[in-house]
């Protein structure tokens, strides 16, 4: 098979990464997609770095065996814990992309000299990876980050656009640590689903940065620059999970815009 025709692998701790997969399939409709959701081990947001690294290596093995030309780490928690290791591990077999670097590039371009907020899981915030990358590439930006661990489970349970979600979101966003920001990075797969509510909290006066579209554009650019883009008109999409349940399958509708069929692929037998 020609390199260009090989699929794009996308993985996440679960089905939240379907927000990124959805943005990628919209922007690159000719590319074959293999999605892997590690539903047996979610949430990654509260796991140790070592655990996420071990899961990520297993998943990369699955995606490499299936011939992926590129692997997108759709999960912020996994991007912060396992990107460097995975790049070392995979070497020349596939290109590895994360969800953090495209966001850093975007923020540097548009918000130099400003204060920027970030919300994400405990793992993402504790890793300090956004602070570190900004300090390296755009030190004039002051980053204020806040762990918002209730948001992902809340969204998974379908609690958004209602009174409970409004109150939880308002409580988090009112924290003094986020005062004075000019933009807010949504550093979690799930948060595109509450973007409108966050926008409502700020009465439309905040730049809300959703990584799914930014990542899809960075992937397109990367494939084109490296001669890996496939411009076919038909493509296949397969969605694997490490632990299948009907409720995960039902929830795919929330994150992908329509329900998709999930196939079980265990990481450990
Ligand atoms: N996918 C995770 C992230 O983007 C959120 C869910 C989890 O904690 O596993 O950080």
Coordinates of C-alpha atoms and ligand atoms in Angstrom, one line a residue:
X1 CA 0.0 0.0 0.0
X2 CA 1.3 3.5 -0.9
X3 CA 2.2 5.6 2.1
X4 CA -0.4 8.2 1.3
X5 CA -3.1 5.5 1.3
X6 CA -2.3 4.3 4.8
X7 CA -4.9 5.3 7.5
X8 CA -4.6 8.0 10.1
X9 CA -4.8 6.6 13.7
X10 CA -6.4 8.7 16.4
X11 CA -6.5 7.7 20.0
X12 CA -8.0 8.9 23.3
X13 CA -8.8 7.6 26.7
X14 CA -12.4 7.0 25.6
X15 CA -14.9 8.4 23.2
X16 CA -14.3 12.1 24.0
X17 CA -11.6 12.1 21.3
X18 CA -14.3 11.7 18.7
X19 CA -14.6 15.5 18.8
X20 CA -11.1 15.6 17.3
X21 CA -11.9 12.6 15.0
X22 CA -15.0 14.5 13.8
X23 CA -13.1 17.7 13.0
X24 CA -10.4 15.6 11.1
X25 CA -13.0 13.7 9.0
X26 CA -14.7 16.9 8.1
X27 CA -11.5 18.6 7.0
X28 CA -9.9 15.5 5.4
X29 CA -12.8 13.4 4.0
X30 CA -10.6 11.4 1.7
X31 CA -8.4 9.9 4.6
X32 CA -9.1 6.5 6.1
X33 CA -9.5 6.8 9.9
X34 CA -8.8 4.3 12.6
X35 CA -10.0 5.5 16.0
X36 CA -9.0 3.9 19.3
X37 CA -10.7 4.7 22.6
X38 CA -9.2 3.2 25.7
X39 CA -12.5 2.8 27.5
X40 CA -11.0 0.1 29.7
X41 CA -8.7 2.6 31.4
X42 CA -10.6 5.9 31.3
X43 CA -10.4 8.5 32.7
X44 CA -6.8 9.3 32.0
X45 CA -7.2 12.7 33.7
X46 CA -6.7 11.2 37.1
X47 CA -4.0 8.6 36.2
X48 CA -0.3 8.7 36.7
X49 CA 2.0 9.6 33.9
X50 CA 3.5 6.1 34.0
X51 CA 0.1 4.4 33.6
X52 CA -0.8 6.6 30.6
X53 CA 2.5 6.0 29.0
X54 CA 2.0 2.2 29.3
X55 CA -1.5 2.4 27.7
X56 CA -0.2 4.7 25.0
X57 CA 2.5 2.3 23.9
X58 CA 0.0 -0.6 23.7
X59 CA -2.4 1.5 21.6
X60 CA 0.4 2.7 19.3
X61 CA 1.3 -1.0 18.7
X62 CA -2.3 -1.7 17.7
X63 CA -2.4 1.4 15.3
X64 CA 1.0 0.6 13.8
X65 CA 0.0 -3.0 13.2
X66 CA -2.9 -1.7 11.3
X67 CA -0.6 0.4 9.1
X68 CA -1.2 3.9 10.3
X69 CA 0.9 6.6 8.6
X70 CA 0.2 9.1 11.4
X71 CA -1.0 8.8 15.0
X72 CA -2.9 11.8 16.5
X73 CA -3.0 11.8 20.3
X74 CA -6.4 13.3 20.6
X75 CA -6.4 13.3 24.4
X76 CA -4.8 16.3 26.2
X77 CA -3.9 14.1 29.2
X78 CA -2.1 11.6 27.0
X79 CA -0.5 14.3 24.9
X80 CA 1.0 15.8 28.1
X81 CA 2.1 12.4 29.5
X82 CA 3.2 10.3 26.6
X83 CA 4.0 12.4 23.4
X84 CA 7.8 12.5 23.8
X85 CA 7.9 8.8 24.8
X86 CA 5.7 7.8 21.9
X87 CA 7.8 9.7 19.4
X88 CA 10.9 7.9 20.6
X89 CA 9.1 4.6 20.5
X90 CA 7.5 4.9 17.1
X91 CA 10.5 6.6 15.4
X92 CA 10.1 6.4 11.6
X93 CA 7.2 4.0 11.5
X94 CA 4.6 6.8 11.7
X95 CA 4.3 10.5 12.4
X96 CA 3.1 11.4 15.9
X97 CA 1.0 14.5 16.5
X98 CA -0.4 15.8 19.8
X99 CA -3.2 18.3 20.6
X100 CA -0.9 20.7 22.5
X101 CA 1.6 21.9 19.9
X102 CA -1.0 23.2 17.4
X103 CA -2.7 25.1 20.2
X104 CA 0.6 26.6 21.4
X105 CA 1.3 27.8 17.9
X106 CA -2.2 29.3 17.6
X107 CA -2.0 31.1 20.9
X108 CA 1.5 32.5 20.2
X109 CA 0.3 33.9 16.9
X110 CA -2.8 35.6 18.3
X111 CA -2.3 36.3 22.0
X112 CA 1.4 37.4 22.4
X113 CA 1.7 39.7 25.5
X114 CA -1.7 38.7 26.9
X115 CA -2.9 36.6 29.8
X116 CA -4.5 33.3 28.6
X117 CA -6.5 30.9 30.7
X118 CA -6.6 27.1 30.4
X119 CA -9.0 24.5 31.7
X120 CA -8.4 20.7 31.6
X121 CA -8.0 17.6 33.6
X122 CA -5.8 17.3 36.7
X123 CA -3.2 15.3 34.7
X124 CA -3.0 18.0 32.0
X125 CA -2.8 20.9 34.4
X126 CA -0.4 19.1 36.8
X127 CA 2.0 18.2 33.9
X128 CA 2.7 21.9 33.4
X129 CA 3.3 21.1 29.7
X130 CA 1.4 24.2 28.4
X131 CA 3.4 26.5 30.7
X132 CA 6.6 24.8 29.6
X133 CA 5.9 25.0 25.8
X134 CA 4.8 28.6 26.1
X135 CA 7.9 29.6 28.1
X136 CA 10.0 28.1 25.3
X137 CA 8.1 29.6 22.3
X138 CA 6.2 32.6 23.5
X139 CA 7.3 33.8 27.0
X140 CA 5.3 37.0 26.8
X141 CA 2.1 35.0 27.3
X142 CA 1.1 34.6 31.0
X143 CA -0.8 31.3 31.3
X144 CA -3.4 30.8 34.1
X145 CA -4.5 27.2 34.3
X146 CA -7.3 25.6 36.3
X147 CA -8.1 21.8 36.7
X148 CA -11.8 21.3 36.2
X149 CA -12.1 17.5 36.9
X150 CA -15.9 17.6 37.2
X151 CA -16.5 18.7 33.6
X152 CA -15.6 15.6 31.7
X153 CA -17.8 13.1 33.7
X154 CA -20.6 15.7 33.7
X155 CA -20.5 15.9 29.9
X156 CA -20.2 12.1 29.5
X157 CA -23.4 11.8 31.5
X158 CA -25.1 14.1 29.1
X159 CA -25.2 17.0 31.6
X160 CA -24.7 20.1 29.4
X161 CA -26.9 22.9 28.4
X162 CA -28.9 22.6 31.6
X163 CA -29.0 24.3 34.9
X164 CA -26.6 21.9 36.7
X165 CA -23.9 22.3 34.0
X166 CA -24.4 26.1 33.9
X167 CA -23.8 26.3 37.7
X168 CA -20.8 24.0 37.7
X169 CA -19.2 25.9 34.7
X170 CA -20.0 29.3 36.4
X171 CA -18.4 28.1 39.6
X172 CA -15.2 27.0 37.9
X173 CA -14.9 30.0 35.6
X174 CA -15.4 32.4 38.5
X175 CA -12.3 31.2 40.2
X176 CA -10.0 34.2 40.9
X177 CA -7.1 32.4 39.1
X178 CA -8.8 33.0 35.8
X179 CA -9.4 36.7 36.3
X180 CA -8.1 39.1 33.6
X181 CA -7.6 36.5 30.8
X182 CA -8.2 37.4 27.1
X183 CA -8.7 33.9 25.8
X184 CA -9.5 30.5 27.3
X185 CA -8.0 27.2 26.0
X186 CA -10.3 24.2 26.2
X187 CA -7.6 21.7 26.9
X188 CA -9.8 18.6 27.0
X189 CA -11.5 16.4 24.4
X190 CA -14.9 16.9 26.0
X191 CA -15.1 20.6 26.3
X192 CA -16.1 21.5 22.7
X193 CA -19.6 20.3 23.8
X194 CA -19.8 23.0 26.4
X195 CA -18.2 25.8 24.3
X196 CA -21.5 27.6 23.9
X197 CA -22.2 27.5 27.6
X198 CA -18.7 28.9 28.3
X199 CA -19.3 31.6 25.7
X200 CA -22.6 32.4 27.5
X201 CA -20.8 32.7 30.8
X202 CA -18.5 35.4 29.3
X203 CA -21.4 37.0 27.3
X204 CA -19.5 36.4 24.1
X205 CA -16.6 38.6 25.2
X206 CA -13.9 35.8 25.5
X207 CA -11.9 34.1 22.8
X208 CA -12.7 30.4 23.4
X209 CA -10.0 28.2 21.8
X210 CA -11.3 24.7 20.9
X211 CA -8.4 22.5 19.9
X212 CA -10.3 20.0 17.7
X213 CA -10.4 22.3 14.6
X214 CA -6.9 23.7 15.2
X215 CA -5.5 20.1 15.5
X216 CA -7.3 19.0 12.3
X217 CA -5.8 21.9 10.4
X218 CA -2.3 21.2 11.8
X219 CA -2.7 17.6 10.7
X220 CA -3.7 18.6 7.2
X221 CA -0.7 20.9 7.0
X222 CA 1.6 18.2 8.3
X223 CA 0.4 15.5 5.8
X224 CA 0.7 17.9 2.9
X225 CA 4.2 19.1 3.9
X226 CA 5.4 15.5 4.3
X227 CA 3.9 14.2 1.1
X228 CA 1.4 12.0 3.0
X229 CA -1.9 13.5 2.1
X230 CA -4.5 11.3 0.4
X231 CA -7.0 13.1 -1.8
X232 CA -9.3 10.2 -2.6
X233 CA -13.1 10.6 -2.5
X234 CA -14.0 7.5 -0.6
X235 CA -12.7 6.6 2.8
X236 CA -13.3 4.1 5.5
X237 CA -13.6 4.8 9.2
X238 CA -13.3 2.2 12.0
X239 CA -13.8 2.8 15.7
X240 CA -12.2 0.5 18.3
X241 CA -12.5 0.5 22.0
X242 CA -10.6 -1.5 24.6
X243 CA -13.9 -2.3 26.5
X244 CA -17.2 -2.2 24.7
X245 CA -20.5 -1.3 26.3
X246 CA -23.7 -0.3 24.6
X247 CA -23.7 3.0 26.7
X248 CA -20.3 4.0 25.2
X249 CA -21.7 3.3 21.7
X250 CA -24.8 5.4 22.5
X251 CA -22.6 8.3 23.7
X252 CA -20.7 8.4 20.4
X253 CA -23.6 10.5 19.1
X254 CA -22.7 13.3 21.6
X255 CA -19.1 13.5 20.5
X256 CA -19.2 12.6 16.8
X257 CA -22.5 14.1 15.9
X258 CA -24.0 10.7 15.0
X259 CA -23.8 7.3 16.5
X260 CA -21.0 5.1 15.2
X261 CA -20.4 1.4 15.6
X262 CA -17.7 0.5 18.1
X263 CA -15.6 -2.7 17.8
X264 CA -13.9 -4.2 20.8
X265 CA -10.2 -4.6 20.7
X266 CA -8.7 -5.6 24.1
X267 CA -5.2 -4.2 24.9
X268 CA -4.3 -7.0 27.3
X269 CA -5.8 -10.5 27.0
Ligands
LIG1 N1 -9.6 12.7 27.1 C1 -9.2 13.4 28.3 C2 -8.5 14.7 28.0 O1 -8.6 15.2 26.9 C3 -10.5 13.7 29.2 C4 -11.1 12.4 29.7 C5 -10.2 11.6 30.6 O2 -9.8 12.1 31.7 O3 -9.9 10.5 30.2 O4 -7.7 15.1 28.8

